Each structure stands twice: as structure tokens, then as C-alpha cells.
mmCIF file of C-alpha atoms in Angstrom:
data_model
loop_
_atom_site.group_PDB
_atom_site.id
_atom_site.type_symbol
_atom_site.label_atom_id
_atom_site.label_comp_id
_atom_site.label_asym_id
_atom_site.label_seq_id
_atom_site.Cartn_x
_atom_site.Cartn_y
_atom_site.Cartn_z
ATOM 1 C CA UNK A 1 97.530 131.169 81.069
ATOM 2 C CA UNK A 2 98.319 127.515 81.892
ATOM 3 C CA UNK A 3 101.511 126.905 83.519
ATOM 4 C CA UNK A 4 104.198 124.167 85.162
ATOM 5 C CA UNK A 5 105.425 125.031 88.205
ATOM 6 C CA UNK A 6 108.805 123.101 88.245
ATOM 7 C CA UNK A 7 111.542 123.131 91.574
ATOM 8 C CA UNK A 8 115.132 123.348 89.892
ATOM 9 C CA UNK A 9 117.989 121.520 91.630
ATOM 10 C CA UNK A 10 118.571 124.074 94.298
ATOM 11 C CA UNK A 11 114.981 123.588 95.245
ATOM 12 C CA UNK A 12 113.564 126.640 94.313
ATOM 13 C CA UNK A 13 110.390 127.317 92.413
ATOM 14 C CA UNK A 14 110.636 127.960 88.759
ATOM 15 C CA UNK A 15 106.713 128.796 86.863
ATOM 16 C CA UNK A 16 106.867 128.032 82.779
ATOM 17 C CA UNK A 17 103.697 127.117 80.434
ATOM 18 C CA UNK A 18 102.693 124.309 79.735
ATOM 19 C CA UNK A 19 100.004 122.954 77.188
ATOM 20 C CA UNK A 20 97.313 120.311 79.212
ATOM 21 C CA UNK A 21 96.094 117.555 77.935
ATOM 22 C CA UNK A 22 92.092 116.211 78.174
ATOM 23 C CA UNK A 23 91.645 116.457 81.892
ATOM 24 C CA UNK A 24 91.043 113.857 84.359
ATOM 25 C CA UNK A 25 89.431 113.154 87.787
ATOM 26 C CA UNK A 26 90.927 114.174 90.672
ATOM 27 C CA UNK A 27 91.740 110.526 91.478
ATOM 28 C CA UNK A 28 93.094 109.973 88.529
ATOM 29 C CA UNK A 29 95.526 112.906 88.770
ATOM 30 C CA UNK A 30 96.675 111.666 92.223
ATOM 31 C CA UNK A 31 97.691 108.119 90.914
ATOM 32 C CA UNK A 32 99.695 110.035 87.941
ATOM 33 C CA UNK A 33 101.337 111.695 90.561
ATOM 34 C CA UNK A 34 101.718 108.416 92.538
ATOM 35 C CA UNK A 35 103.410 106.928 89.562
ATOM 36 C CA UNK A 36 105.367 109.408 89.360
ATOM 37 C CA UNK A 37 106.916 109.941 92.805
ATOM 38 C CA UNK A 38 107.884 106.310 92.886
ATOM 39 C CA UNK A 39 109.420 106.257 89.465
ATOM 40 C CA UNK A 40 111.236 108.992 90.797
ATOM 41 C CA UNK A 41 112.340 107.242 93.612
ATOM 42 C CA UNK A 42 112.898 103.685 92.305
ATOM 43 C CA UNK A 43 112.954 104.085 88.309
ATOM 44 C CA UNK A 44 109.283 102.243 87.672
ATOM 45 C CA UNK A 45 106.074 101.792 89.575
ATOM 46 C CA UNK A 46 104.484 98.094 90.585
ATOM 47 C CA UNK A 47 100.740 98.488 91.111
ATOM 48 C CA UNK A 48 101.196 97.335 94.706
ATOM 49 C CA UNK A 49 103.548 100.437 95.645
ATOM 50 C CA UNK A 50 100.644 102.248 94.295
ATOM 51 C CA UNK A 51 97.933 100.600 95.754
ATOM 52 C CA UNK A 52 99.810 101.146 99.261
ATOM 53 C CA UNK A 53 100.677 104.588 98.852
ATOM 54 C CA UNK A 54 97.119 105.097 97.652
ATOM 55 C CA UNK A 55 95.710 103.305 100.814
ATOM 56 C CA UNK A 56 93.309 101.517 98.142
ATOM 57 C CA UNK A 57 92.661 97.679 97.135
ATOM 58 C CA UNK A 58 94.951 96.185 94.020
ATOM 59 C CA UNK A 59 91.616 96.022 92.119
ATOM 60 C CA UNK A 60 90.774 99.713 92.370
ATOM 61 C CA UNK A 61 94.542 100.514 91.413
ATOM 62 C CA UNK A 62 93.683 98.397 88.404
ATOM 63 C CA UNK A 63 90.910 100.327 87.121
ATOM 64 C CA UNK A 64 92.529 103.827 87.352
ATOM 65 C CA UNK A 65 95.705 102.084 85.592
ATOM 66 C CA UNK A 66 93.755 100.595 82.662
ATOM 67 C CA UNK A 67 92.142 104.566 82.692
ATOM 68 C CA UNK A 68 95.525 105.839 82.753
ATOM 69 C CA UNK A 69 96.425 103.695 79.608
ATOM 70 C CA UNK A 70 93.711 104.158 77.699
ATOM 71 C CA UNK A 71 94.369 108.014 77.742
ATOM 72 C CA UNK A 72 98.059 107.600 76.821
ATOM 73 C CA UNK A 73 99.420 108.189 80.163
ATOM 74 C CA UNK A 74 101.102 105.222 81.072
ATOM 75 C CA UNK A 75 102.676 102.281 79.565
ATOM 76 C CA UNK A 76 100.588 99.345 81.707
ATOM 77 C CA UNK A 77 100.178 95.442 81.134
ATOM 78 C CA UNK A 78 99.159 93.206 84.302
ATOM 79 C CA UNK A 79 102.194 92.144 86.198
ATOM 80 C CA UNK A 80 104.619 94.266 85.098
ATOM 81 C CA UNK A 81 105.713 98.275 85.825
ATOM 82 C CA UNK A 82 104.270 100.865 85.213
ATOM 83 C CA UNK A 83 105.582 103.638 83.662
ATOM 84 C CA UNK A 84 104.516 107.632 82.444
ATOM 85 C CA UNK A 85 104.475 107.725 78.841
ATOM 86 C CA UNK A 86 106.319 111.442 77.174
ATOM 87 C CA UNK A 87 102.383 112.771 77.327
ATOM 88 C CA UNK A 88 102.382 111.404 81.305
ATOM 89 C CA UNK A 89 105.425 112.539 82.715
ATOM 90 C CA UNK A 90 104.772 116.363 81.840
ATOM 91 C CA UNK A 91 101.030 115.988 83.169
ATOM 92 C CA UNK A 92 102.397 114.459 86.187
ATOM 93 C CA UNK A 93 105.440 116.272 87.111
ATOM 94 C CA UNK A 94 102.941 119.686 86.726
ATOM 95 C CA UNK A 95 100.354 117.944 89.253
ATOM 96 C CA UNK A 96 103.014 117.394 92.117
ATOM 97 C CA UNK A 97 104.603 120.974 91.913
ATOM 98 C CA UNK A 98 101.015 122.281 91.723
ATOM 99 C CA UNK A 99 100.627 120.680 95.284
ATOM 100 C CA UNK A 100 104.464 121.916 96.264
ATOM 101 C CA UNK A 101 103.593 125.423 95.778
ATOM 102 C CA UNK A 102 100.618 125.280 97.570
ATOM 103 C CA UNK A 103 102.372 123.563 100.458
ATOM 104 C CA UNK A 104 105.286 125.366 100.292
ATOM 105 C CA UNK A 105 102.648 128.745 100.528
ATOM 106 C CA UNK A 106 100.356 126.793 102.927
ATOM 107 C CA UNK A 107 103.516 126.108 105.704
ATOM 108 C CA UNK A 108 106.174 128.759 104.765
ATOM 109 C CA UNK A 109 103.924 131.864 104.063
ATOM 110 C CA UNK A 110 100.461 131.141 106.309
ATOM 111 C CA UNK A 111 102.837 128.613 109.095
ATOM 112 C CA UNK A 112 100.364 126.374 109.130
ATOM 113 C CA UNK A 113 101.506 122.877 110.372
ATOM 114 C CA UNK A 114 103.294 120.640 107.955
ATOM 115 C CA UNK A 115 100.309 118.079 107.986
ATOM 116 C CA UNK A 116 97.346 121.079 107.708
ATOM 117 C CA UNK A 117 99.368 122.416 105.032
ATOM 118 C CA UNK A 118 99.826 118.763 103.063
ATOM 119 C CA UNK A 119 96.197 117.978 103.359
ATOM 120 C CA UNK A 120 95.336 121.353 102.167
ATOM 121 C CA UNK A 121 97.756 121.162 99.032
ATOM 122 C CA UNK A 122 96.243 118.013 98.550
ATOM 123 C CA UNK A 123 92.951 118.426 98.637
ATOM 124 C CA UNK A 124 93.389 122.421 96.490
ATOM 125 C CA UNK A 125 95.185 121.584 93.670
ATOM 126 C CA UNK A 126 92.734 120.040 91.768
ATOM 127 C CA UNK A 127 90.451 122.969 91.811
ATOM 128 C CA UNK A 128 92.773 126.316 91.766
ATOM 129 C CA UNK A 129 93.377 128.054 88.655
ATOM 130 C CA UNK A 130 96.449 127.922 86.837
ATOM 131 C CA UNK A 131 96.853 131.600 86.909
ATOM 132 C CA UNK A 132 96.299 131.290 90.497
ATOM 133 C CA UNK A 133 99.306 128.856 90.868
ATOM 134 C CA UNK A 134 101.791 130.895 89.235
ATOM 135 C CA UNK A 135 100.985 134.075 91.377
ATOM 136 C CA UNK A 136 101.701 132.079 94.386
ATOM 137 C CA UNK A 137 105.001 130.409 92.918
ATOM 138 C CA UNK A 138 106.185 133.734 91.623
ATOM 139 C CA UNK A 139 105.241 135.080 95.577
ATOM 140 C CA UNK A 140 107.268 132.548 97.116
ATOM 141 C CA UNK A 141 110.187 133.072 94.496
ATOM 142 C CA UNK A 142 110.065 137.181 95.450
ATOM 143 C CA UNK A 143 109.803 136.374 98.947
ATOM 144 C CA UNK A 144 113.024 134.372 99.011
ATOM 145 C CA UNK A 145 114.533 136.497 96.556
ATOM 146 C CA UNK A 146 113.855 139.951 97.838
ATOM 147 C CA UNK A 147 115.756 140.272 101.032
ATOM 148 C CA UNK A 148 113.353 141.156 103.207
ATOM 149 C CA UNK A 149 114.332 139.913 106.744
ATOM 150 C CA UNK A 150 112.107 136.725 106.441
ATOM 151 C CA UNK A 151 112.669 135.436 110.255
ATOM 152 C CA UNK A 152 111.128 138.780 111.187
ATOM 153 C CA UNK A 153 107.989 138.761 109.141
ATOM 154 C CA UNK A 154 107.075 135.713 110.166
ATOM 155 C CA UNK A 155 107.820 136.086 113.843
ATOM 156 C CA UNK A 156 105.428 139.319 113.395
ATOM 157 C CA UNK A 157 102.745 137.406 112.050
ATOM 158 C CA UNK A 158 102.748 134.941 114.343
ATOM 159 C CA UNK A 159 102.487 137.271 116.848
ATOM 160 C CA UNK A 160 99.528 138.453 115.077
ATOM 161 C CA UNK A 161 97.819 135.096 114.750
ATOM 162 C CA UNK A 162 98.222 134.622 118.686
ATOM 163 C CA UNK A 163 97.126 138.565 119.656
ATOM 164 C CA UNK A 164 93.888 138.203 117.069
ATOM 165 C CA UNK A 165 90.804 138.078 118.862
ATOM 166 C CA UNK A 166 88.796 135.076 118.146
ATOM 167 C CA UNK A 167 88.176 135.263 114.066
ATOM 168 C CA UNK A 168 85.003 134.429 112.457
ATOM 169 C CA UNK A 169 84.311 131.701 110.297
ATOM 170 C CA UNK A 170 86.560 133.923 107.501
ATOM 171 C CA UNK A 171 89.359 134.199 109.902
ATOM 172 C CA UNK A 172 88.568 137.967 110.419
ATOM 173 C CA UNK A 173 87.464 139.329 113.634
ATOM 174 C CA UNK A 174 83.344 139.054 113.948
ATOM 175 C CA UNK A 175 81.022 141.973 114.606
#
């Protein structure tokens, strides 16, 4: 069950399918998803925005952008902007709200902090199932949907993250 976890206007969570193509590299997924936050932002992509959100040389941007092309991705020739191709911009879009939902479930469900939680979703959506994605989308969406007095829960399991006596490696108390 392969899906795309998309955030409508409102900002809420919405999980559809969606058909993948081939699959790529983890770093090759990240500078899709590069490409596609600053065409989002701006309207096209210059390979030194990407190479300086990337934290990477020109060169190595260059290498993952002639990748990119080859696979149908992008639309790339030197010196100009980049931009996601119809077969990209699906791909990409599903990569970014794979790491939203995982932040979103990393800071709003466990509280971590907002930069644990980033790193995390960075670092986990490469690897987690699809199936896996969903469950946690559709958690968040019946957490915010299902009245429950949300201040509450959390405050209560904060106050069981601060009362726990010192967890084992698992995070669950040691023998």
C-alpha cells in the first residue's frame, strides 16, 4: 500500500496512493525535495540555492542534477533553472510530507524538540514503510479530529517523561 501524504490548505494531513517511480538514493531524494521547496518558494531552482541549502560544493550539486535528469525528474541544462518534470513533482511533493508527518508525530505526539524531531524526520523517511506513514498521518488526523482534550494528554505525558525512572537504552525502565 504505497501512499502520498499531502497537507491541504488548512494545514492538515490528508494520506492518498500514489504509484512510485524507480527509486533513488537517499541523497538523491533530498535534492528532489530541495528542488522542490525552493520552486515552491521562488517558482524555479538555481543550482546554487541548492548547493547552499544542501551545505554541498556546486560540483556535487551537479552530479545529483545530471542524475536527476537522466531519470526524468528534472528539466536541467548548465546555467539555467531547474525545474521538477510532471514524473518529479509527485515524487517530490510525497518525499517532503513523508518527512512532515514524521515531524509533525516526532514534535506534536512524542514533544520532542523541534530540531530532535527535524533531524529525526530527516534522517527516517527514507527507510519507513509506506504503510507505516499512513498509520501515523491517519493518527495525527484522529488525534486532531477526535476531541480528546489534547492540552491534557500531553501535559500527562510529559509528566510521565519527567516522573520515569531512568529508561534503558529502549526508553523503558531497566531491570
Amino acid at each position: 500500500d504505497q501512499t502520498d501524504s499531502n497537507i491541504s490548505e488548512t494545514g492538515r494531513i490528508c494520506v492518498m496512493p500514489m504509484e512510485k517511480p524507480a527509486s533513488l538514493t537517499t541523497a538523491l531524494e533530498d535534492y528532489l525535495v530541495t528542488i522542490f521547496k525552493l520552486e515552491a518558494a521562488g517558482g524555479a531552482a538555481r543550482a546554487s540555492d541548492i548547493a547552499t541549502a544542501q551545505n554541498v560544493s556546486r560540483s556535487t550539486v551537479t552530479s545529483a542534477l545530471k542524475a536527476l535528469s537522466a531519470r526524468g525528474l528534472i528539466e536541467y541544462s548548465p546555467y539555467s533553472h531547474i525545474r521538477l518534470t510532471p514524473q518529479g513533482e509527485p515524487l517530490a511533493r510525497e518525499i517532503a510530507h513523508r518527512n512532515l508527518i514524521l515531524r509533525r508525530f516526532f514534535q506534536d505526539v512524542l514533544m520532542l524538540d523541534q530540531e530532535v524531531a527535524s533531524a529525526t524526520a530527516c534522517r527516517v523517511e527514507h527507510a519507513v514503510d509506506d504503510q507505516v506513514i499512513k498509520r501515523l498521518g491517519q493518527f495525527i488526523l484522529y488525534l486532531e479530529r477526535s476531541g480528546l482534550e489534547l492540552d491534557r494528554w500531553r501535559e500527562d505525558y510529559a509528566r510521565l517523561i519527567r516522573e520515569m525512572p531512568h529508561p534503558g537504552p529502549t526508553g523503558f525502565p531497566g531491570p
